[in-house]
């Protein structure tokens, strides 16, 4: 069955490329005015001016939907920690009274304070929560969201999280590629013995997750007090032998060498990059590793220093945007908010923010061959916003302009009037 959607004020498309868009190509978007989209099954059959699309032979018998607004590719949120049992409200109170992320950790909050509830939570409840969140992602126009583990930090709980992602994926339209983030923090049982904990993950969790095909990616938090660059390098190399694609939380709170380590290990993305220096940016550019910026976490932690997106883009490094949705540093799953923050606090242009949140995010997930842009032959993953101009999506903040979400050719969310 085909669907013909007409009436769009604008449809945003990108230059065809087989790599993330960089430099000025990030600003060079195409705007189709008074456009239409023809969808056949899960895929896009035609896009263009209404009159052109109507000439397609499958248009005639297609179900016709009259829309309005701005059509973008569904957001690709390439960095989330969407499984957590409880919000961290104690951390929040400490934060608003001025404590830093590191001080909150020292006071007994932080990542470790999330593990008890996650370990105790039964998989059915975990799945119910994740599905509830998946619904909210779809409501906000996100059609793909990566989901990390990293709040279990023992074999049983980390595998439980991966299995929940897999099972939940069968019950929601949101695509949720999984990332094993057991190297998020050293759990109390290992009494700060980082080496021993990493050896345990490498010996027990990685082989099992690989054998059961539970995750495509492996991630590590490279930071003072967490894992060093040397450890990250060794770990990501090891993970690669099992077929995992590497990702790294790098240079979030200090320059710890994570970007260089990630690049040497062939990681697909280095995320945060707040303290990336010129040599890090150069390495990212040369290796093609995507720098995924997460400005909602800066905003939430009250950090005035944001990643230097302007320098990264000017240098030709690939830049993506994601929410970092998590209970400690970014309780925000709305990519529209991230676009606003990227423009206001990092000086990205509205065009760059859209590219970073869609096609470049798709590259950070190795999925750009089928998602991330409205392109003939690609999956019909589309978000339609209540706007006359695409710039309104980053201009308005604190709300949800999404009118309709289409995933794999099906309407999966429609705003109630
Ligand atoms: O990306 N930095 C490490 N991980 C998360 C925070 C996790 C947490 O505090 O629960 C982040 O910001
Ligand atoms: Fe994160």
Coordinates of C-alpha atoms and ligand atoms in Angstrom, one line a residue:
X1 CA 0.0 0.0 0.0
X2 CA 1.4 3.4 -0.9
X3 CA 0.8 6.7 0.9
X4 CA 0.9 10.1 -0.8
X5 CA 1.4 13.0 1.6
X6 CA 0.9 16.5 0.2
X7 CA 0.7 20.0 1.5
X8 CA 4.1 20.4 3.2
X9 CA 5.3 24.0 3.4
X10 CA 8.8 22.7 3.4
X11 CA 10.6 19.3 3.1
X12 CA 14.2 19.3 4.1
X13 CA 16.6 17.2 2.1
X14 CA 20.4 17.0 2.1
X15 CA 23.2 16.7 -0.5
X16 CA 23.7 13.1 -1.4
X17 CA 26.9 11.8 0.2
X18 CA 28.4 8.6 1.4
X19 CA 29.9 10.1 4.5
X20 CA 28.7 12.5 7.3
X21 CA 28.2 16.0 6.1
X22 CA 31.0 18.3 7.1
X23 CA 32.0 22.0 7.0
X24 CA 29.8 24.2 4.9
X25 CA 28.0 21.1 3.5
X26 CA 26.2 21.1 6.9
X27 CA 24.6 24.4 6.1
X28 CA 23.8 23.6 2.5
X29 CA 20.4 21.9 2.9
X30 CA 17.7 21.8 0.3
X31 CA 14.3 23.2 0.9
X32 CA 11.4 21.8 -1.2
X33 CA 8.5 24.2 -1.0
X34 CA 4.9 23.0 -1.4
X35 CA 6.3 19.5 -1.5
X36 CA 4.9 16.0 -1.4
X37 CA 6.2 12.6 -0.4
X38 CA 5.2 9.2 -1.8
X39 CA 5.8 6.2 0.5
X40 CA 5.6 2.6 -0.7
X41 CA 5.7 0.0 2.1
X42 CA 8.5 0.9 4.4
X43 CA 10.4 3.1 1.9
X44 CA 10.3 6.5 0.2
X45 CA 9.3 6.2 -3.4
X46 CA 9.3 9.8 -4.4
X47 CA 9.8 13.3 -3.1
X48 CA 9.6 16.7 -4.7
X49 CA 7.1 19.3 -5.8
X50 CA 3.5 18.1 -5.4
X51 CA 2.9 18.2 -9.2
X52 CA 6.0 16.0 -9.8
X53 CA 5.3 13.5 -7.2
X54 CA 1.7 13.1 -8.3
X55 CA 3.0 12.0 -11.7
X56 CA 4.6 8.9 -10.2
X57 CA 2.6 5.9 -11.3
X58 CA 2.0 4.6 -7.8
X59 CA 0.5 8.0 -6.7
X60 CA -2.8 7.4 -8.3
X61 CA -3.9 4.6 -6.1
X62 CA -2.1 5.7 -3.0
X63 CA -3.9 6.7 0.2
X64 CA -3.8 10.5 0.1
X65 CA -3.0 12.4 3.3
X66 CA -3.2 16.2 3.3
X67 CA -0.7 17.7 5.7
X68 CA 1.0 21.0 6.4
X69 CA 4.2 22.0 8.2
X70 CA 7.8 21.1 7.8
X71 CA 9.0 17.6 7.1
X72 CA 12.4 16.5 8.4
X73 CA 14.0 13.0 8.6
X74 CA 13.0 11.5 11.9
X75 CA 15.7 12.5 14.5
X76 CA 18.4 9.9 15.0
X77 CA 19.4 10.2 18.7
X78 CA 22.7 8.4 18.7
X79 CA 23.5 8.6 22.4
X80 CA 21.0 7.8 25.2
X81 CA 21.0 6.0 28.5
X82 CA 17.2 5.3 28.3
X83 CA 17.1 2.5 30.8
X84 CA 17.2 3.6 34.4
X85 CA 14.8 2.6 37.1
X86 CA 14.6 5.9 39.0
X87 CA 15.2 9.6 38.5
X88 CA 18.1 10.9 40.6
X89 CA 16.3 13.5 42.6
X90 CA 18.8 13.7 45.4
X91 CA 21.5 14.5 42.8
X92 CA 19.2 17.2 41.5
X93 CA 18.8 18.9 44.9
X94 CA 22.6 18.8 45.3
X95 CA 23.1 20.2 41.8
X96 CA 20.8 23.1 42.3
X97 CA 22.6 24.0 45.5
X98 CA 25.8 24.3 43.5
X99 CA 27.5 20.8 43.6
X100 CA 29.4 19.7 40.5
X101 CA 29.0 16.3 38.8
X102 CA 32.2 15.2 40.5
X103 CA 31.1 16.5 43.9
X104 CA 27.8 14.7 43.6
X105 CA 29.7 11.5 42.9
X106 CA 31.9 12.0 46.0
X107 CA 28.7 12.6 48.0
X108 CA 27.4 9.1 47.1
X109 CA 25.3 10.1 44.1
X110 CA 26.2 9.7 40.4
X111 CA 26.2 6.6 38.3
X112 CA 26.7 4.2 41.2
X113 CA 23.6 5.5 42.9
X114 CA 21.5 4.2 40.0
X115 CA 22.7 0.6 40.2
X116 CA 20.7 -0.7 43.2
X117 CA 17.3 0.0 41.7
X118 CA 18.4 -1.3 38.2
X119 CA 19.7 -4.5 39.7
X120 CA 16.5 -5.0 41.7
X121 CA 14.1 -4.1 38.9
X122 CA 12.4 -7.1 37.2
X123 CA 12.7 -7.2 33.4
X124 CA 9.0 -6.8 32.8
X125 CA 9.0 -3.5 34.7
X126 CA 12.2 -2.4 33.0
X127 CA 10.6 -3.1 29.6
X128 CA 7.4 -1.3 30.5
X129 CA 9.4 1.8 31.5
X130 CA 11.5 1.7 28.3
X131 CA 8.4 1.3 26.1
X132 CA 6.9 4.3 27.9
X133 CA 10.0 6.3 27.1
X134 CA 10.1 5.0 23.5
X135 CA 6.6 6.4 23.1
X136 CA 7.8 9.8 24.2
X137 CA 10.8 9.7 21.8
X138 CA 8.3 9.0 18.9
X139 CA 6.1 11.8 20.1
X140 CA 9.0 14.3 19.9
X141 CA 9.9 13.2 16.3
X142 CA 12.8 10.7 17.1
X143 CA 12.5 7.6 15.0
X144 CA 15.8 5.9 16.1
X145 CA 17.4 6.1 19.6
X146 CA 20.5 4.2 20.6
X147 CA 20.2 2.8 24.1
X148 CA 23.1 2.0 26.4
X149 CA 23.4 -0.3 29.4
X150 CA 25.7 0.9 32.2
X151 CA 23.5 1.0 35.3
X152 CA 23.7 -2.7 36.1
X153 CA 27.5 -3.1 36.2
X154 CA 27.3 -6.8 37.0
X155 CA 26.8 -9.7 34.6
X156 CA 23.2 -10.4 35.4
X157 CA 22.0 -6.8 35.3
X158 CA 24.0 -5.7 32.2
X159 CA 22.7 -8.7 30.2
X160 CA 19.2 -8.1 31.6
X161 CA 19.3 -4.5 30.2
X162 CA 20.5 -5.8 26.8
X163 CA 17.7 -8.4 26.7
X164 CA 15.1 -5.8 27.7
X165 CA 16.3 -3.5 24.8
X166 CA 16.0 -6.5 22.4
X167 CA 12.5 -7.5 23.6
X168 CA 11.2 -4.0 23.8
X169 CA 12.4 -3.4 20.3
X170 CA 9.8 -5.9 19.1
X171 CA 7.0 -3.9 20.7
X172 CA 7.7 -0.3 19.7
X173 CA 8.2 1.4 16.4
X174 CA 11.2 3.2 17.7
X175 CA 14.4 1.6 16.5
X176 CA 16.7 1.1 19.4
X177 CA 20.2 -0.1 18.6
X178 CA 21.9 -1.3 21.8
X179 CA 25.3 -0.3 23.2
X180 CA 27.0 -2.2 26.0
X181 CA 28.3 0.4 28.5
X182 CA 29.4 -1.9 31.3
X183 CA 32.6 0.2 31.4
X184 CA 30.6 3.2 32.8
X185 CA 32.0 3.2 36.3
X186 CA 33.7 0.6 38.6
X187 CA 31.0 -1.0 40.8
X188 CA 31.5 -1.2 44.6
X189 CA 32.3 -5.0 44.5
X190 CA 35.5 -4.2 42.7
X191 CA 36.6 -1.6 45.3
X192 CA 38.1 0.8 42.8
X193 CA 40.1 -1.9 41.0
X194 CA 39.6 -0.7 37.5
X195 CA 41.9 -3.2 35.9
X196 CA 40.1 -6.2 37.5
X197 CA 36.7 -4.9 36.6
X198 CA 37.7 -4.4 33.0
X199 CA 39.1 -7.9 32.9
X200 CA 35.9 -9.2 34.2
X201 CA 33.8 -7.4 31.5
X202 CA 36.2 -8.7 28.8
X203 CA 36.1 -12.2 30.1
X204 CA 32.5 -12.6 31.0
X205 CA 30.1 -9.9 29.6
X206 CA 31.6 -9.1 26.2
X207 CA 31.8 -12.8 24.9
X208 CA 28.3 -13.5 26.1
X209 CA 26.8 -10.3 24.6
X210 CA 28.6 -11.1 21.3
X211 CA 27.5 -14.7 21.2
X212 CA 23.9 -13.8 21.8
X213 CA 24.1 -10.8 19.4
X214 CA 22.7 -8.5 22.1
X215 CA 24.5 -5.3 21.1
X216 CA 26.1 -3.7 18.1
X217 CA 28.2 -1.2 20.1
X218 CA 30.5 -1.1 23.1
X219 CA 31.1 2.2 24.9
X220 CA 33.5 3.3 27.8
X221 CA 33.5 6.4 30.0
X222 CA 37.0 7.8 29.6
X223 CA 37.5 10.3 32.4
X224 CA 39.4 10.9 35.6
X225 CA 37.9 8.7 38.3
X226 CA 36.4 6.4 35.7
X227 CA 38.6 4.8 33.0
X228 CA 41.9 6.0 31.6
X229 CA 42.7 6.5 27.9
X230 CA 45.1 3.6 28.1
X231 CA 42.4 1.3 29.5
X232 CA 39.9 2.6 27.0
X233 CA 42.2 1.8 24.1
X234 CA 42.8 -1.7 25.3
X235 CA 39.2 -2.3 26.0
X236 CA 37.9 -1.0 22.7
X237 CA 40.5 -3.1 20.8
X238 CA 39.4 -6.1 22.7
X239 CA 35.7 -5.4 22.0
X240 CA 36.5 -5.0 18.3
X241 CA 37.7 -8.6 18.2
X242 CA 34.2 -9.7 19.1
X243 CA 32.8 -7.6 16.3
X244 CA 31.6 -4.7 18.4
X245 CA 31.8 -1.2 17.0
X246 CA 33.4 1.1 19.5
X247 CA 32.1 4.3 21.0
X248 CA 33.7 6.4 23.8
X249 CA 32.5 9.0 26.3
X250 CA 35.5 11.4 25.8
X251 CA 36.7 14.7 27.1
X252 CA 33.4 15.5 29.0
X253 CA 34.8 16.9 32.2
X254 CA 38.5 17.2 31.4
X255 CA 40.9 16.3 28.5
X256 CA 41.7 12.7 29.3
X257 CA 42.9 11.5 25.9
X258 CA 39.6 9.7 25.1
X259 CA 39.3 11.0 21.5
X260 CA 42.8 9.9 20.6
X261 CA 42.2 6.5 22.2
X262 CA 38.9 6.1 20.5
X263 CA 40.3 7.0 17.1
X264 CA 43.3 4.6 17.5
X265 CA 40.8 1.8 18.3
X266 CA 38.7 2.6 15.3
X267 CA 35.7 3.9 17.3
X268 CA 32.8 5.2 15.2
X269 CA 32.1 8.1 17.5
X270 CA 33.6 10.1 20.5
X271 CA 30.8 11.6 22.5
X272 CA 30.7 14.9 24.6
X273 CA 34.1 16.3 23.4
X274 CA 33.7 19.4 25.7
X275 CA 37.5 19.5 26.3
X276 CA 38.6 18.4 22.9
X277 CA 41.7 20.3 21.8
X278 CA 42.9 21.1 18.3
X279 CA 44.8 18.0 18.0
X280 CA 41.8 15.9 19.0
X281 CA 39.6 17.7 16.4
X282 CA 42.3 17.0 13.8
X283 CA 42.4 13.3 14.7
X284 CA 38.6 13.1 14.5
X285 CA 38.7 14.7 11.1
X286 CA 41.4 12.5 9.8
X287 CA 39.9 9.2 11.0
X288 CA 36.3 10.2 10.2
X289 CA 35.2 9.5 13.7
X290 CA 32.0 11.4 14.5
X291 CA 32.1 13.9 17.4
X292 CA 28.7 13.6 19.1
X293 CA 27.9 16.7 21.0
X294 CA 25.5 16.5 24.0
X295 CA 24.7 20.1 25.0
X296 CA 21.7 19.1 27.1
X297 CA 24.1 17.6 29.6
X298 CA 26.0 20.9 29.8
X299 CA 22.8 22.8 30.2
X300 CA 21.6 20.5 32.9
X301 CA 24.8 20.4 34.9
X302 CA 25.0 24.2 34.7
X303 CA 28.3 24.0 32.9
X304 CA 29.0 27.2 31.0
X305 CA 31.7 25.7 28.8
X306 CA 30.2 23.9 25.8
X307 CA 32.0 21.9 23.1
X308 CA 33.6 24.1 20.5
X309 CA 31.2 23.1 17.7
X310 CA 32.3 26.1 15.5
X311 CA 35.9 25.0 15.6
X312 CA 35.0 21.4 14.9
X313 CA 32.8 22.3 11.9
X314 CA 35.3 24.8 10.6
X315 CA 38.0 22.1 10.8
X316 CA 35.9 19.6 8.8
X317 CA 35.3 17.1 11.6
X318 CA 32.0 15.2 11.5
X319 CA 29.6 16.5 14.1
X320 CA 26.4 14.9 15.4
X321 CA 24.0 15.9 18.1
X322 CA 22.2 13.7 20.6
X323 CA 20.2 14.0 23.9
X324 CA 22.4 11.9 26.2
X325 CA 19.0 11.2 27.9
X326 CA 20.0 9.8 31.4
X327 CA 19.0 10.3 35.0
X328 CA 22.2 12.1 36.1
X329 CA 23.2 14.6 33.5
X330 CA 20.4 15.0 31.0
X331 CA 16.8 14.1 31.8
X332 CA 15.7 15.3 28.4
X333 CA 14.7 13.1 25.5
X334 CA 13.4 15.8 23.2
X335 CA 15.8 16.4 20.3
X336 CA 14.1 19.7 19.5
X337 CA 15.4 21.0 22.8
X338 CA 18.9 19.8 21.9
X339 CA 18.7 21.7 18.5
X340 CA 17.8 24.9 20.4
X341 CA 20.7 24.4 22.9
X342 CA 23.1 23.7 20.0
X343 CA 22.2 26.9 18.3
X344 CA 22.0 29.1 21.4
X345 CA 25.0 27.8 23.4
X346 CA 27.3 26.4 20.7
X347 CA 26.6 28.8 17.9
X348 CA 25.5 26.1 15.5
X349 CA 23.2 27.3 12.7
X350 CA 19.6 25.8 12.5
X351 CA 20.7 24.0 9.3
X352 CA 23.8 22.5 11.0
X353 CA 21.7 21.4 14.0
X354 CA 19.3 19.5 11.7
X355 CA 22.0 17.8 9.8
X356 CA 23.8 16.9 13.1
X357 CA 20.6 15.4 14.6
X358 CA 19.7 13.3 11.6
X359 CA 22.1 12.1 8.9
X360 CA 25.2 12.6 11.0
X361 CA 23.6 10.8 13.9
X362 CA 22.8 8.0 11.5
X363 CA 26.5 7.8 10.6
X364 CA 27.4 7.6 14.3
X365 CA 25.2 4.5 14.4
X366 CA 26.4 3.0 11.2
X367 CA 22.9 3.2 9.8
X368 CA 23.1 6.0 7.3
X369 CA 22.6 3.6 4.4
X370 CA 18.9 3.4 5.4
X371 CA 18.0 6.3 7.8
X372 CA 18.9 9.9 8.5
X373 CA 17.6 11.6 5.4
X374 CA 14.4 11.9 3.3
X375 CA 15.8 10.2 0.2
X376 CA 14.3 7.9 -2.4
X377 CA 15.0 4.3 -1.5
X378 CA 15.6 5.1 2.2
X379 CA 13.4 4.0 5.0
X380 CA 10.3 6.3 5.4
X381 CA 11.3 7.7 8.8
X382 CA 9.8 11.2 8.9
X383 CA 8.9 13.8 11.5
X384 CA 6.4 16.6 10.5
X385 CA 6.5 19.8 12.5
X386 CA 4.0 22.5 13.2
X387 CA 6.0 25.2 11.5
X388 CA 6.2 27.2 8.3
X389 CA 9.9 27.4 8.3
X390 CA 12.4 24.8 9.5
X391 CA 14.2 27.3 11.6
X392 CA 11.3 27.5 14.0
X393 CA 12.3 24.0 15.3
X394 CA 15.3 25.4 17.0
X395 CA 13.8 28.9 17.5
X396 CA 11.0 27.7 19.8
X397 CA 12.2 25.9 22.9
X398 CA 10.7 24.0 25.7
X399 CA 7.9 22.5 23.7
X400 CA 7.0 19.9 21.2
X401 CA 6.2 21.1 17.6
X402 CA 5.9 17.6 16.3
X403 CA 2.6 16.9 14.5
X404 CA 3.2 13.5 13.1
X405 CA 5.9 10.8 13.2
X406 CA 6.2 8.2 10.4
X407 CA 8.4 5.2 11.0
X408 CA 9.1 2.6 8.3
X409 CA 6.2 4.0 6.3
X410 CA 3.6 3.8 9.1
X411 CA 2.1 6.7 11.1
X412 CA 3.2 6.0 14.6
X413 CA 2.3 9.3 16.3
X414 CA -0.3 11.9 15.5
X415 CA -0.9 14.9 17.6
X416 CA -4.4 15.2 19.0
X417 CA -6.1 18.4 17.9
Ligands
LIG1 O1 26.9 10.8 29.3 N1 29.3 10.6 31.5 C1 28.9 9.5 31.6 N2 27.6 9.1 31.5 C2 26.5 9.9 31.4 C3 26.0 10.3 32.8 C4 25.5 9.1 33.5 C5 24.9 9.4 34.8 O2 25.3 10.4 35.5 O3 24.0 8.6 35.2 C6 26.7 11.1 30.5 O4 26.6 12.2 30.9
LIG2 FE1 26.3 9.5 28.0

